[in-house]
């Protein structure tokens, strides 16, 4: 009899917790599709939005957030998931509107994240340009990149622009110019090639005689950060999270991040504000908090979740290496599938008010402070999950806002663009 009473008591407690969360979510939800949408918080150092890659509506959600955060000048810098040199050329696109350049940027950035090499990302950047064109000159967004280098295409072009060697005295720069001019240049970081060889020669020459270079470089600190990132690309197993953390600190000093809030769009792991368990690997946000770069409350994490949606999964190639199509997923890969789902996602589904509903989780009376890792624990049927690692942790250890994205189509590879 006592076992039955205990079980009944547990069921009643769980039901009460569910009702409390439902009530809270109903009072703290926002319709991103509304013309009047405004982001609830303004006082932060950095805000990040992340979700699984490859779902079409994610890009539209990002535009909604950017519109809200730029209309009153809340953010100054935009940090997409690209390296510093690639970001430099995204700024060029924002200035010129060159869609040939934009398409090329998206194709080459696909070497870092294949699921971002899509028509939807291309269209998103065109919308970002329209948004930026409407902003006053003093409030326009500047694009910055803190990611590791996954392809040498734009870093080589950028280096040649950064070093003003009009009299061609620097042999490594002359060689880089020649390789860029060659249509057959291979920019892969995964195998030895001419660009790789030239970059190694440049780094050696620079480190042996910096004075010959520094007089020709406007910003030596940023240039040295780029070279440091190139050296990481030579490593067999570079530590990505440490690299982006170090790059962030370099740019924090250069661009006065402490007084100029930034918006970051990355995969959601980077935005987890705590390790998953005391021995968990620290994300970028966790490192910023642990090293006291910013107070935890000045770092805002917004994570997107999917329901009834599809994701672009992988590109397909024929035996000659030519693009031939793509695959999609509609269960595994969206985090709302009977064999793989986020704990507590049903509460979001029960309280959504549109296909793009934002939930604020971090109010002082939030039930998400309790030691239940809703929206962070992944329940998996056939594989090991993070359940043990996050046991006893709270949702708000990790994130501040959740966005439920419903009925999204899969993104479409940019190679399908007519």
JSON list of C-alpha atoms in Angstrom, two decimals, residues 56 105 110 116-117 122 155 167 192 222 240 259 273 312 326 344 368 389 410 418:
[
{"chain": "A", "resi": 56, "resn": "UNK", "atom": "CA", "xyz": [14.14, 26.78, -43.18]},
{"chain": "A", "resi": 105, "resn": "UNK", "atom": "CA", "xyz": [30.58, 33.26, -49.45]},
{"chain": "A", "resi": 110, "resn": "UNK", "atom": "CA", "xyz": [29.61, 25.39, -46.34]},
{"chain": "A", "resi": 116, "resn": "UNK", "atom": "CA", "xyz": [24.19, 26.37, -43.77]},
{"chain": "A", "resi": 117, "resn": "UNK", "atom": "CA", "xyz": [25.04, 26.21, -47.49]},
{"chain": "A", "resi": 122, "resn": "UNK", "atom": "CA", "xyz": [21.37, 33.36, -48.98]},
{"chain": "A", "resi": 155, "resn": "UNK", "atom": "CA", "xyz": [41.72, 34.42, -45.43]},
{"chain": "A", "resi": 167, "resn": "UNK", "atom": "CA", "xyz": [56.18, 47.93, -54.13]},
{"chain": "A", "resi": 192, "resn": "UNK", "atom": "CA", "xyz": [48.62, 19.78, -48.67]},
{"chain": "A", "resi": 222, "resn": "UNK", "atom": "CA", "xyz": [44.08, 41.55, -35.72]},
{"chain": "A", "resi": 240, "resn": "UNK", "atom": "CA", "xyz": [37.57, 24.72, -31.58]},
{"chain": "A", "resi": 259, "resn": "UNK", "atom": "CA", "xyz": [30.23, 48.76, -24.16]},
{"chain": "A", "resi": 273, "resn": "UNK", "atom": "CA", "xyz": [25.82, 28.87, -20.01]},
{"chain": "A", "resi": 312, "resn": "UNK", "atom": "CA", "xyz": [18.23, 19.43, -44.67]},
{"chain": "A", "resi": 326, "resn": "UNK", "atom": "CA", "xyz": [20.33, 16.22, -50.99]},
{"chain": "A", "resi": 344, "resn": "UNK", "atom": "CA", "xyz": [9.81, 19.27, -21.34]},
{"chain": "A", "resi": 368, "resn": "UNK", "atom": "CA", "xyz": [12.56, 26.69, -14.57]},
{"chain": "A", "resi": 389, "resn": "UNK", "atom": "CA", "xyz": [25.50, 14.53, -16.85]},
{"chain": "A", "resi": 410, "resn": "UNK", "atom": "CA", "xyz": [13.90, 21.65, -44.68]},
{"chain": "A", "resi": 418, "resn": "UNK", "atom": "CA", "xyz": [18.04, 28.54, -60.41]}
]
